[in-house]
Coordinates of C-alpha atoms in Angstrom, one line a residue:
X6 CA 27.7 -5.2 37.1
X7 CA 26.2 -4.9 33.6
X8 CA 24.4 -8.0 32.4
X9 CA 25.5 -9.4 29.0
X10 CA 22.6 -11.6 28.0
X11 CA 23.0 -11.3 24.3
X12 CA 24.4 -14.7 23.3
X13 CA 26.1 -14.2 20.0
X14 CA 27.4 -17.8 19.2
X15 CA 30.5 -16.0 18.1
X16 CA 33.6 -17.5 19.7
X17 CA 35.4 -14.1 19.8
X18 CA 32.6 -12.5 21.8
X19 CA 30.2 -15.1 23.1
X20 CA 28.2 -12.7 25.3
X21 CA 27.8 -9.0 24.8
X22 CA 25.7 -6.1 26.1
X23 CA 24.7 -4.5 22.8
X24 CA 24.6 -5.0 19.1
X25 CA 24.6 -2.3 16.5
X26 CA 22.6 -2.6 13.4
X27 CA 22.5 -0.6 10.2
X28 CA 19.7 -1.5 7.7
X29 CA 19.7 -5.3 7.6
X30 CA 23.3 -5.9 8.8
X31 CA 25.0 -6.2 12.2
X32 CA 27.8 -3.7 12.2
X33 CA 29.1 -3.9 15.8
X34 CA 28.9 -5.8 19.1
X35 CA 30.2 -5.1 22.5
X36 CA 29.3 -3.1 25.6
X37 CA 27.5 0.2 25.5
X38 CA 30.5 2.4 25.9
X39 CA 32.4 0.7 23.0
X40 CA 29.4 0.9 20.6
X41 CA 28.6 4.4 21.6
X42 CA 32.1 5.6 20.8
X43 CA 32.3 3.6 17.6
X44 CA 28.8 3.6 16.1
X45 CA 26.4 6.2 17.4
X46 CA 24.0 7.2 15.9
X47 CA 23.6 3.6 14.5
X48 CA 20.8 1.5 15.8
X49 CA 21.7 0.0 19.2
X50 CA 20.0 -3.0 20.8
X51 CA 20.7 -2.7 24.5
X52 CA 20.2 -5.5 26.9
X53 CA 20.6 -3.9 30.4
X54 CA 21.8 -0.6 31.5
X55 CA 21.6 1.6 34.6
X56 CA 18.5 3.8 34.5
X57 CA 20.4 7.1 34.0
X58 CA 22.1 5.6 30.9
X59 CA 18.8 4.3 29.6
X60 CA 17.2 7.8 29.8
X61 CA 20.1 9.3 28.0
X62 CA 20.4 6.7 25.3
X63 CA 16.6 6.8 24.6
X64 CA 17.2 10.2 23.1
X65 CA 19.3 8.6 20.4
X66 CA 17.4 7.3 17.3
X67 CA 16.2 3.7 17.0
X68 CA 17.2 2.5 20.5
X69 CA 15.6 -0.6 22.0
X70 CA 15.6 -1.7 25.7
X71 CA 15.4 -5.3 26.8
X72 CA 14.3 -6.3 30.3
X73 CA 17.1 -7.6 32.6
X74 CA 15.6 -11.1 32.8
X75 CA 15.4 -11.5 29.0
X76 CA 17.9 -12.8 26.6
X77 CA 18.8 -12.3 22.9
X78 CA 20.0 -15.1 20.6
X79 CA 20.7 -15.3 16.9
X80 CA 17.7 -16.1 14.7
X81 CA 16.8 -19.7 15.3
X82 CA 16.9 -22.2 12.4
X83 CA 15.1 -25.5 11.9
X84 CA 17.5 -27.7 9.9
X85 CA 14.8 -30.3 9.0
X86 CA 11.1 -29.4 8.7
X87 CA 8.2 -29.6 6.3
X88 CA 6.7 -26.2 5.7
X89 CA 3.4 -26.8 3.8
X90 CA 2.8 -30.1 5.6
X91 CA 2.7 -28.3 8.9
X92 CA -0.1 -26.1 7.7
X93 CA -1.8 -29.2 6.2
X94 CA -1.7 -31.0 9.6
X95 CA -3.1 -28.0 11.5
X96 CA -6.4 -28.3 9.7
X97 CA -7.1 -31.6 11.5
X98 CA -4.3 -32.2 14.0
X99 CA -4.3 -35.6 15.6
X100 CA -1.0 -35.7 17.5
X101 CA -2.6 -35.5 20.9
X102 CA -5.3 -38.1 20.3
X103 CA -5.2 -40.8 22.9
X104 CA -7.2 -43.5 21.2
X105 CA -9.1 -44.5 18.1
X106 CA -12.2 -43.2 19.7
X107 CA -10.5 -39.9 20.3
X108 CA -9.6 -39.6 16.6
X109 CA -13.1 -40.4 15.5
X110 CA -14.5 -37.7 17.9
X111 CA -12.1 -35.2 16.4
X112 CA -13.1 -36.0 12.8
X113 CA -16.7 -35.6 13.7
X114 CA -16.1 -32.2 15.3
X115 CA -14.1 -31.2 12.1
X116 CA -17.0 -32.3 9.8
X117 CA -19.6 -30.4 11.9
X118 CA -17.4 -27.3 11.9
X119 CA -17.2 -27.2 8.1
X120 CA -20.6 -27.0 6.4
X121 CA -19.1 -27.6 3.0
X122 CA -17.7 -30.9 4.1
X123 CA -20.8 -31.8 6.2
X124 CA -23.0 -31.5 3.1
X125 CA -20.7 -33.3 0.7
X126 CA -20.0 -36.9 1.6
X127 CA -17.6 -37.3 -1.4
X128 CA -15.3 -34.6 -0.1
X129 CA -12.0 -36.0 1.1
X130 CA -11.2 -35.6 4.8
X131 CA -7.4 -35.6 5.5
X132 CA -5.6 -35.2 8.8
X133 CA -2.2 -36.0 10.4
X134 CA -0.6 -36.9 13.6
X135 CA -2.0 -40.2 14.9
X136 CA 0.4 -42.4 16.8
X137 CA -0.7 -45.9 17.8
X138 CA 2.2 -46.3 20.2
X139 CA 0.5 -43.9 22.5
X140 CA -2.8 -45.7 22.5
X141 CA -4.1 -48.6 24.6
X142 CA -2.8 -51.8 23.0
X143 CA -0.4 -49.9 20.8
X144 CA -1.8 -51.6 17.7
X145 CA -2.5 -50.2 14.2
X146 CA -6.1 -49.0 13.7
X147 CA -8.2 -50.3 10.9
X148 CA -10.5 -48.9 8.1
X149 CA -13.6 -50.2 9.9
X150 CA -12.8 -47.9 12.8
X151 CA -13.6 -45.0 10.5
X152 CA -16.9 -46.5 9.4
X153 CA -18.7 -47.2 12.7
X154 CA -20.1 -43.7 13.3
X155 CA -22.9 -42.6 10.9
X156 CA -21.4 -39.2 10.3
X157 CA -18.1 -40.8 9.1
X158 CA -19.5 -43.8 7.3
X159 CA -19.1 -43.8 3.5
X160 CA -16.7 -40.8 3.5
X161 CA -13.2 -40.9 1.9
X162 CA -10.9 -40.4 4.9
X163 CA -7.1 -40.5 4.7
X164 CA -5.0 -39.8 7.9
X165 CA -1.2 -39.6 7.9
X166 CA 0.6 -41.2 10.8
X167 CA 2.7 -38.7 12.9
X168 CA 5.9 -39.6 11.1
X169 CA 4.4 -39.4 7.6
X170 CA 5.4 -43.0 6.9
X171 CA 2.0 -44.6 7.1
X172 CA -1.6 -43.7 6.2
X173 CA -4.9 -45.0 7.7
X174 CA -7.8 -44.9 5.3
X175 CA -11.5 -45.5 5.5
X176 CA -13.5 -48.3 3.7
X177 CA -14.7 -45.8 1.1
X178 CA -11.0 -45.1 0.1
X179 CA -10.4 -48.9 -0.2
X180 CA -13.4 -49.1 -2.5
X181 CA -12.0 -46.3 -4.7
X182 CA -8.6 -48.0 -4.9
X183 CA -10.0 -51.2 -6.3
X184 CA -7.8 -54.2 -6.6
X185 CA -4.5 -53.9 -4.9
X186 CA -1.1 -55.4 -5.7
X187 CA 0.1 -58.3 -3.5
X188 CA 3.5 -56.7 -3.0
X189 CA 4.8 -53.1 -3.1
X190 CA 8.5 -52.6 -3.4
X191 CA 9.7 -50.5 -0.4
X192 CA 6.2 -50.5 1.1
X193 CA 3.6 -52.6 3.0
X194 CA -0.1 -53.0 2.6
X195 CA -1.0 -54.3 6.1
X196 CA -3.5 -57.2 5.8
X197 CA -5.5 -59.3 8.3
X198 CA -5.3 -63.0 8.8
X199 CA -7.5 -63.6 5.7
X200 CA -5.2 -61.4 3.5
X201 CA -7.6 -58.5 3.3
X202 CA -6.2 -54.9 3.5
X203 CA -6.8 -53.5 7.0
X204 CA -6.6 -49.8 5.9
X205 CA -3.0 -49.2 6.8
X206 CA -0.5 -48.4 4.1
X207 CA 3.2 -48.0 5.0
X208 CA 5.9 -46.1 3.1
X209 CA 5.8 -46.6 -0.7
X210 CA 2.4 -48.3 -0.5
X211 CA 1.0 -44.8 0.4
X212 CA 1.4 -43.8 -3.2
X213 CA -1.5 -46.1 -4.1
X214 CA -4.0 -43.8 -2.2
X215 CA -5.7 -41.4 -4.7
X216 CA -5.7 -38.3 -2.4
X217 CA -6.5 -35.1 -4.3
X218 CA -3.6 -32.8 -5.3
X219 CA -3.1 -29.6 -3.4
X220 CA -4.5 -26.5 -5.1
X221 CA -2.6 -23.1 -5.1
X222 CA -5.1 -21.8 -2.6
X223 CA -4.6 -24.7 -0.2
X224 CA -0.8 -24.3 -0.4
X225 CA -1.1 -20.6 0.3
X226 CA -3.3 -21.3 3.3
X227 CA -0.9 -23.9 4.6
X228 CA 2.0 -21.6 4.0
X229 CA 0.4 -18.7 5.9
X230 CA -0.3 -20.9 8.9
X231 CA 3.3 -22.2 9.1
X232 CA 5.0 -18.8 8.6
X233 CA 3.0 -17.2 11.4
X234 CA 3.6 -20.1 13.9
X235 CA 7.3 -20.2 12.9
X236 CA 8.0 -16.5 13.5
X237 CA 6.0 -16.6 16.7
X238 CA 8.4 -19.2 18.0
X239 CA 11.6 -17.4 16.9
X240 CA 12.4 -19.3 13.6
X241 CA 14.1 -17.1 11.1
X242 CA 15.4 -19.9 8.8
X243 CA 13.8 -23.2 7.8
X244 CA 15.3 -26.1 5.8
X245 CA 12.4 -27.6 4.0
X246 CA 13.2 -31.3 3.8
X247 CA 11.1 -32.4 0.9
X248 CA 10.1 -29.7 -1.7
X249 CA 8.4 -31.1 -4.7
X250 CA 8.8 -29.2 -8.0
X251 CA 5.3 -27.6 -7.7
X252 CA 6.1 -26.5 -4.2
X253 CA 9.4 -25.0 -5.3
X254 CA 7.5 -23.0 -7.9
X255 CA 5.1 -21.9 -5.2
X256 CA 7.9 -20.7 -2.9
X257 CA 9.6 -19.0 -5.9
X258 CA 6.4 -17.0 -6.6
X259 CA 6.3 -16.0 -2.9
X260 CA 10.0 -14.9 -3.1
X261 CA 9.3 -12.9 -6.3
X262 CA 6.4 -11.1 -4.5
X263 CA 8.5 -10.4 -1.4
X264 CA 6.2 -12.6 0.7
X265 CA 8.8 -14.8 2.3
X266 CA 8.8 -13.6 5.9
X267 CA 11.8 -15.8 6.8
X268 CA 14.5 -17.7 5.0
X269 CA 13.8 -21.0 3.3
X270 CA 16.5 -23.5 2.3
X271 CA 14.8 -26.1 0.1
X272 CA 15.7 -29.7 -0.5
X273 CA 14.2 -30.7 -3.9
X274 CA 12.5 -34.1 -4.1
X275 CA 10.6 -36.4 -6.5
X276 CA 9.5 -39.9 -5.6
X277 CA 11.3 -41.5 -8.5
X278 CA 14.4 -43.7 -8.8
X279 CA 15.0 -42.2 -12.3
X280 CA 17.2 -39.1 -12.3
X281 CA 15.2 -35.9 -11.8
X282 CA 17.8 -33.3 -11.2
X283 CA 16.8 -31.4 -14.3
X284 CA 13.5 -30.6 -12.6
X285 CA 15.1 -28.8 -9.6
X286 CA 16.4 -25.3 -10.2
X287 CA 19.5 -23.9 -8.6
X288 CA 18.6 -20.7 -6.7
X289 CA 20.9 -18.8 -4.4
X290 CA 19.5 -16.0 -2.1
X291 CA 16.7 -15.6 -4.6
X292 CA 13.8 -13.2 -4.6
X293 CA 12.9 -9.6 -3.6
X294 CA 14.4 -10.1 -0.2
X295 CA 17.0 -12.7 -1.2
X296 CA 15.5 -15.3 1.3
X297 CA 15.1 -18.4 -1.0
X298 CA 17.9 -20.9 -1.7
X299 CA 17.7 -24.2 -3.6
X300 CA 20.9 -26.1 -4.0
X301 CA 20.2 -29.5 -2.4
X302 CA 18.1 -32.6 -2.9
X303 CA 16.4 -35.0 -0.5
X304 CA 16.5 -38.7 -1.0
X305 CA 14.8 -41.4 1.1
X306 CA 16.4 -44.7 2.1
X307 CA 14.1 -46.3 4.6
X308 CA 10.9 -45.8 6.7
X309 CA 10.4 -44.9 10.3
X310 CA 10.9 -46.7 13.6
X311 CA 7.4 -46.1 14.8
X312 CA 5.9 -48.1 11.9
X313 CA 8.6 -50.8 11.9
X314 CA 9.8 -49.3 8.6
X315 CA 13.3 -48.3 9.6
X316 CA 15.7 -50.6 7.8
X317 CA 17.8 -52.6 10.3
X318 CA 20.7 -55.0 9.8
X319 CA 19.0 -57.5 12.1
X320 CA 15.3 -58.1 12.8
X321 CA 13.3 -56.0 15.2
X322 CA 13.5 -57.1 18.8
X323 CA 9.7 -56.7 19.2
X324 CA 8.7 -57.9 15.7
X325 CA 11.3 -60.5 14.6
X326 CA 9.5 -61.3 11.3
X327 CA 10.7 -58.0 9.8
X328 CA 13.9 -56.0 9.5
X329 CA 12.1 -52.9 8.1
X330 CA 12.0 -51.5 4.6
X331 CA 14.5 -50.1 2.1
X332 CA 12.5 -47.7 0.1
X333 CA 15.2 -47.3 -2.6
X334 CA 17.3 -50.2 -3.7
X335 CA 21.0 -49.5 -2.8
X336 CA 22.3 -49.7 -6.4
X337 CA 19.7 -47.3 -7.6
X338 CA 20.3 -45.0 -4.7
X339 CA 24.0 -45.0 -5.4
X340 CA 23.4 -44.1 -9.1
X341 CA 21.2 -41.2 -8.0
X342 CA 23.7 -39.8 -5.4
X343 CA 26.5 -39.9 -7.9
X344 CA 24.5 -38.0 -10.5
X345 CA 23.3 -35.4 -8.1
X346 CA 26.9 -34.9 -6.9
X347 CA 28.1 -34.5 -10.5
X348 CA 25.4 -31.9 -11.1
X349 CA 26.5 -29.8 -8.1
X350 CA 23.7 -30.6 -5.6
X351 CA 24.2 -31.1 -1.9
X352 CA 22.7 -34.5 -1.2
X353 CA 20.7 -35.0 2.0
X354 CA 19.4 -38.5 2.7
X355 CA 16.8 -39.7 5.1
X356 CA 18.2 -42.6 7.1
X357 CA 16.7 -44.0 10.3
X358 CA 17.8 -47.6 10.7
X359 CA 21.4 -48.9 11.0
X360 CA 21.2 -50.7 7.6
X361 CA 20.0 -47.5 5.9
X362 CA 22.8 -45.5 7.5
X363 CA 25.4 -48.1 6.6
X364 CA 24.4 -48.3 2.9
X365 CA 24.4 -44.5 2.6
X366 CA 27.8 -44.2 4.3
X367 CA 29.2 -46.7 1.8
X368 CA 27.9 -44.5 -1.1
X369 CA 29.2 -41.3 0.5
X370 CA 32.6 -43.0 1.2
X371 CA 32.9 -44.0 -2.5
X372 CA 32.4 -40.5 -3.7
X373 CA 34.5 -38.8 -1.0
X374 CA 37.4 -41.3 -1.2
X375 CA 37.4 -43.0 -4.5
X376 CA 36.2 -40.0 -6.5
X377 CA 38.1 -37.4 -4.4
X378 CA 35.1 -35.2 -3.7
X379 CA 35.8 -32.2 -1.4
X380 CA 33.6 -32.8 1.7
X381 CA 33.6 -29.1 2.7
X382 CA 32.4 -28.0 -0.8
X383 CA 29.8 -30.8 -1.0
X384 CA 28.6 -31.1 2.6
X385 CA 26.6 -34.3 2.3
X386 CA 24.0 -34.8 5.0
X387 CA 22.3 -37.7 6.6
X388 CA 18.9 -36.6 7.8
X389 CA 18.0 -38.2 11.2
X390 CA 21.1 -40.4 11.6
X391 CA 18.9 -42.1 14.2
X392 CA 20.3 -45.6 14.6
X393 CA 23.9 -46.5 13.7
X394 CA 26.3 -49.2 14.7
X395 CA 29.1 -48.0 16.9
X396 CA 31.5 -48.5 14.0
X397 CA 29.4 -46.4 11.7
X398 CA 29.2 -43.6 14.2
X399 CA 32.9 -43.3 14.0
X400 CA 33.0 -43.7 10.3
X401 CA 30.5 -40.9 9.8
X402 CA 32.9 -38.5 11.7
X403 CA 35.9 -39.6 9.7
X404 CA 34.2 -39.0 6.4
X405 CA 33.0 -35.6 7.6
X406 CA 29.3 -36.4 6.7
X407 CA 26.9 -34.0 8.4
X408 CA 24.4 -35.5 10.8
X409 CA 21.2 -33.5 10.8
X410 CA 19.2 -34.6 13.9
X411 CA 16.0 -33.8 15.7
X412 CA 16.3 -34.0 19.5
X413 CA 12.6 -34.3 20.1
X414 CA 12.6 -37.6 18.2
X415 CA 14.7 -39.0 21.0
X416 CA 12.3 -38.0 23.7
X417 CA 9.2 -39.0 21.7
X418 CA 10.6 -42.4 20.9
X419 CA 12.3 -43.2 24.2
X420 CA 9.3 -45.0 25.7
X421 CA 9.5 -47.8 23.1
X422 CA 12.8 -47.5 21.2
X423 CA 14.9 -49.8 23.5
X424 CA 12.1 -52.4 23.5
X425 CA 12.0 -52.2 19.7
X426 CA 15.8 -52.3 19.2
X427 CA 17.2 -54.3 22.1
X428 CA 19.9 -53.4 24.6
X429 CA 22.8 -53.4 22.2
X430 CA 21.5 -51.5 19.2
X431 CA 20.1 -48.8 21.4
X432 CA 23.7 -47.8 22.3
X433 CA 24.2 -46.3 18.8
X434 CA 20.8 -44.6 18.6
X435 CA 19.9 -40.9 19.2
X436 CA 23.6 -40.5 20.0
X437 CA 23.8 -36.7 19.7
X438 CA 26.8 -35.9 21.8
X439 CA 28.7 -38.7 20.2
X440 CA 27.8 -37.4 16.7
X441 CA 28.9 -34.0 17.7
X442 CA 32.3 -35.1 19.1
X443 CA 33.2 -37.3 16.1
X444 CA 32.3 -34.5 13.6
X445 CA 35.7 -33.0 12.5
X446 CA 34.3 -29.4 12.7
X447 CA 32.0 -30.2 15.7
X448 CA 28.9 -29.5 13.6
X449 CA 25.5 -30.9 14.5
X450 CA 22.6 -29.0 12.9
X451 CA 19.3 -29.4 14.9
X452 CA 15.8 -29.5 13.6
X453 CA 12.4 -30.7 14.6
X454 CA 10.9 -32.5 11.5
X455 CA 7.7 -30.5 12.1
X456 CA 4.9 -31.3 11.8
X457 CA 6.1 -34.7 13.0
X458 CA 7.2 -32.8 16.2
X459 CA 6.3 -29.4 17.6
X460 CA 7.3 -26.3 15.6
X461 CA 8.6 -24.7 18.8
X462 CA 12.5 -24.9 18.6
X463 CA 12.7 -24.3 22.4
X464 CA 11.1 -27.7 22.8
X465 CA 14.0 -29.2 20.8
X466 CA 16.5 -27.2 22.8
X467 CA 14.9 -28.6 26.0
X468 CA 15.0 -32.2 24.7
X469 CA 18.6 -31.8 23.6
X470 CA 19.9 -30.6 26.9
X471 CA 17.7 -32.6 29.2
X472 CA 16.7 -35.8 27.4
X473 CA 13.4 -35.6 29.3
X474 CA 9.8 -35.4 28.3
X475 CA 7.8 -32.3 29.0
X476 CA 6.8 -33.7 32.4
X477 CA 10.5 -33.9 33.4
X478 CA 10.8 -37.7 33.3
X479 CA 12.3 -40.5 31.2
X480 CA 12.7 -44.3 31.2
X481 CA 16.0 -43.7 33.0
X482 CA 14.6 -41.2 35.6
X483 CA 14.8 -37.5 35.9
X484 CA 18.5 -37.4 35.0
X485 CA 17.5 -38.0 31.4
X486 CA 17.4 -40.9 28.9
X487 CA 21.0 -42.0 28.2
X488 CA 22.2 -38.7 29.8
X489 CA 25.7 -39.0 28.4
X490 CA 24.3 -38.1 25.0
X491 CA 22.8 -34.8 26.2
X492 CA 24.1 -31.6 24.6
X493 CA 25.3 -28.6 26.6
X494 CA 23.2 -25.5 26.3
X495 CA 25.9 -23.8 24.3
X496 CA 26.1 -26.8 21.9
X497 CA 22.4 -26.9 21.5
X498 CA 22.2 -23.2 20.7
X499 CA 25.0 -23.5 18.2
X500 CA 23.2 -26.5 16.6
X501 CA 20.1 -24.4 15.9
X502 CA 22.0 -21.4 14.7
X503 CA 25.5 -21.5 13.4
X504 CA 25.6 -25.3 12.7
X505 CA 22.3 -25.1 10.8
X506 CA 23.7 -22.2 8.8
X507 CA 26.9 -24.3 8.0
X508 CA 24.7 -27.2 6.8
X509 CA 23.0 -24.8 4.3
X510 CA 26.3 -23.1 3.2
X511 CA 25.2 -19.8 4.9
X512 CA 27.7 -19.6 7.8
X513 CA 29.2 -16.4 6.4
X514 CA 25.9 -14.6 6.5
X515 CA 23.8 -16.2 9.2
X516 CA 23.9 -18.2 12.5
X517 CA 25.7 -15.8 14.8
X518 CA 25.5 -12.2 15.9
X519 CA 28.7 -11.2 14.2
X520 CA 29.5 -7.9 12.4
X521 CA 28.9 -8.3 8.7
X522 CA 26.2 -10.9 9.1
X523 CA 22.4 -10.5 8.6
X524 CA 20.6 -8.9 11.5
X525 CA 18.4 -11.9 12.4
X526 CA 17.8 -12.4 16.1
X527 CA 15.2 -13.4 18.7
X528 CA 14.3 -11.7 22.0
X529 CA 13.2 -14.2 24.7
X530 CA 11.4 -13.3 27.9
X531 CA 13.9 -15.3 30.0
X532 CA 17.5 -16.6 29.7
X533 CA 17.3 -20.2 28.4
X534 CA 21.0 -20.5 29.0
X535 CA 20.7 -20.4 32.7
X536 CA 17.1 -21.1 33.9
X537 CA 16.1 -24.5 35.2
X538 CA 15.1 -27.0 32.6
X539 CA 11.4 -26.7 33.3
X540 CA 11.5 -23.0 32.7
X541 CA 12.9 -23.4 29.2
X542 CA 9.4 -24.8 28.3
X543 CA 7.8 -21.7 29.7
X544 CA 9.9 -19.3 27.7
X545 CA 8.1 -17.0 25.3
X546 CA 9.3 -15.1 22.2
X547 CA 9.0 -11.3 22.7
X548 CA 10.2 -10.5 19.2
X549 CA 11.6 -12.1 16.1
X550 CA 13.7 -9.9 13.8
X551 CA 14.7 -10.7 10.2
X552 CA 17.0 -8.4 8.2
X553 CA 16.9 -5.9 11.1
X554 CA 13.1 -5.6 11.0
X555 CA 10.5 -6.9 13.5
X556 CA 8.7 -9.8 11.9
X557 CA 6.9 -10.8 15.1
X558 CA 6.2 -9.2 18.4
X559 CA 7.8 -5.9 19.4
X560 CA 11.0 -4.5 20.7

């Protein structure tokens, strides 16, 4: 029996033996006999055939053979990521650091490895990825921790927390900052018992830190790092979830030069509560290869759970003196959303806590119901949709608001989330299967939020379908954390292909291996739709194809 391990995410033909490609477009799908009759000598991607057929078909032009144990899926998309920030993090990655001492050791090694930094004590050192919840004591570090070693002492050091919602700075940076305000709207300067800054700045307070702006060369270096890693992991489309105007101009230049190796869907952003839509261009399939689109904006409502910044309706269970932070006042947020909607932008809003989600659903409901906006034309998104009341989970579905979620956030947070939220609130958190089922079109785009999480989309696939950590465990055992919220493999694959395409208005061109769509696909060395969970993590990308051309690996 012929194997059909090309997964199309096309309901009419979910699994096929071959796809036929002409130039950058899929022109046919089916079994070998069908395509041979209809399309030869068009390019044929063949999954498995008897040996005598393989020998015969190899004589035809542009024929590729895929091993029997392999699989082909549509080009994978990350519906929420940070392109340049990933490259930035990779210069000094701290995500696997196990303690303050480990972070210090990594910074020392970084300094020693870079002679220009070693010899210049005024040169800023920046890194990203630390997470105090994984360290002994699970407490925030302090500035003094970065001043104990002679090699670090006196240097300006700024380190982003893994979620990007807090920064840890050295005493030298505190000196450079001078006198600090007592209060920061939507932010927090963490202080000790005597009221002195400890060196931790949360959310809007991070803007006080005078880190140097990125140069064109730094952005180019970060971009190259990200693009290579993305393609090597099968990503053909990325939704960049916070593109500042200077970054949009950078991506636009790359598109003009034909140097975008995969597709970018940018969400414009400025950290201002005054309207800034006139600074964000509208671009559709822009550039030499038509791979750049800008038609959405990203707004931010609250902070993150890991730094107690997610805005909750009631105080934190493990820190009852706070209910989190609203980074944008609700009335100002409402004004911004209405203006962006009027100007034709899709509006995508960061919401972690149940209060943040509730406030944003109120704003969206006003526009969709009272102003009669067409939800299919507008496609508003909540980025993360992490903690909602049970009532708001249902309301989100009734409104047709898109939940853009990141499955690895659930498995990263599951060790502390219930302790932080309590047994009742956790029922509406990381509720991916529920969000999918209440969606009127059963749409749930999946992303990673890299560099907050791994750039590897198969890790997100694994987290979505297993609700386990990479060791195969969870607080609820090896059956997964709240296993009723797991996605099926078919749902997860659709979430990172066709649903992501829908969330970026590209479902007619991308997201499935359907005739007429772009020839973006990935060849995997094993079948992620059938192998045991643990083997998903061992899967490698053999080839990544964009517009019918190999961008990574080989066919």
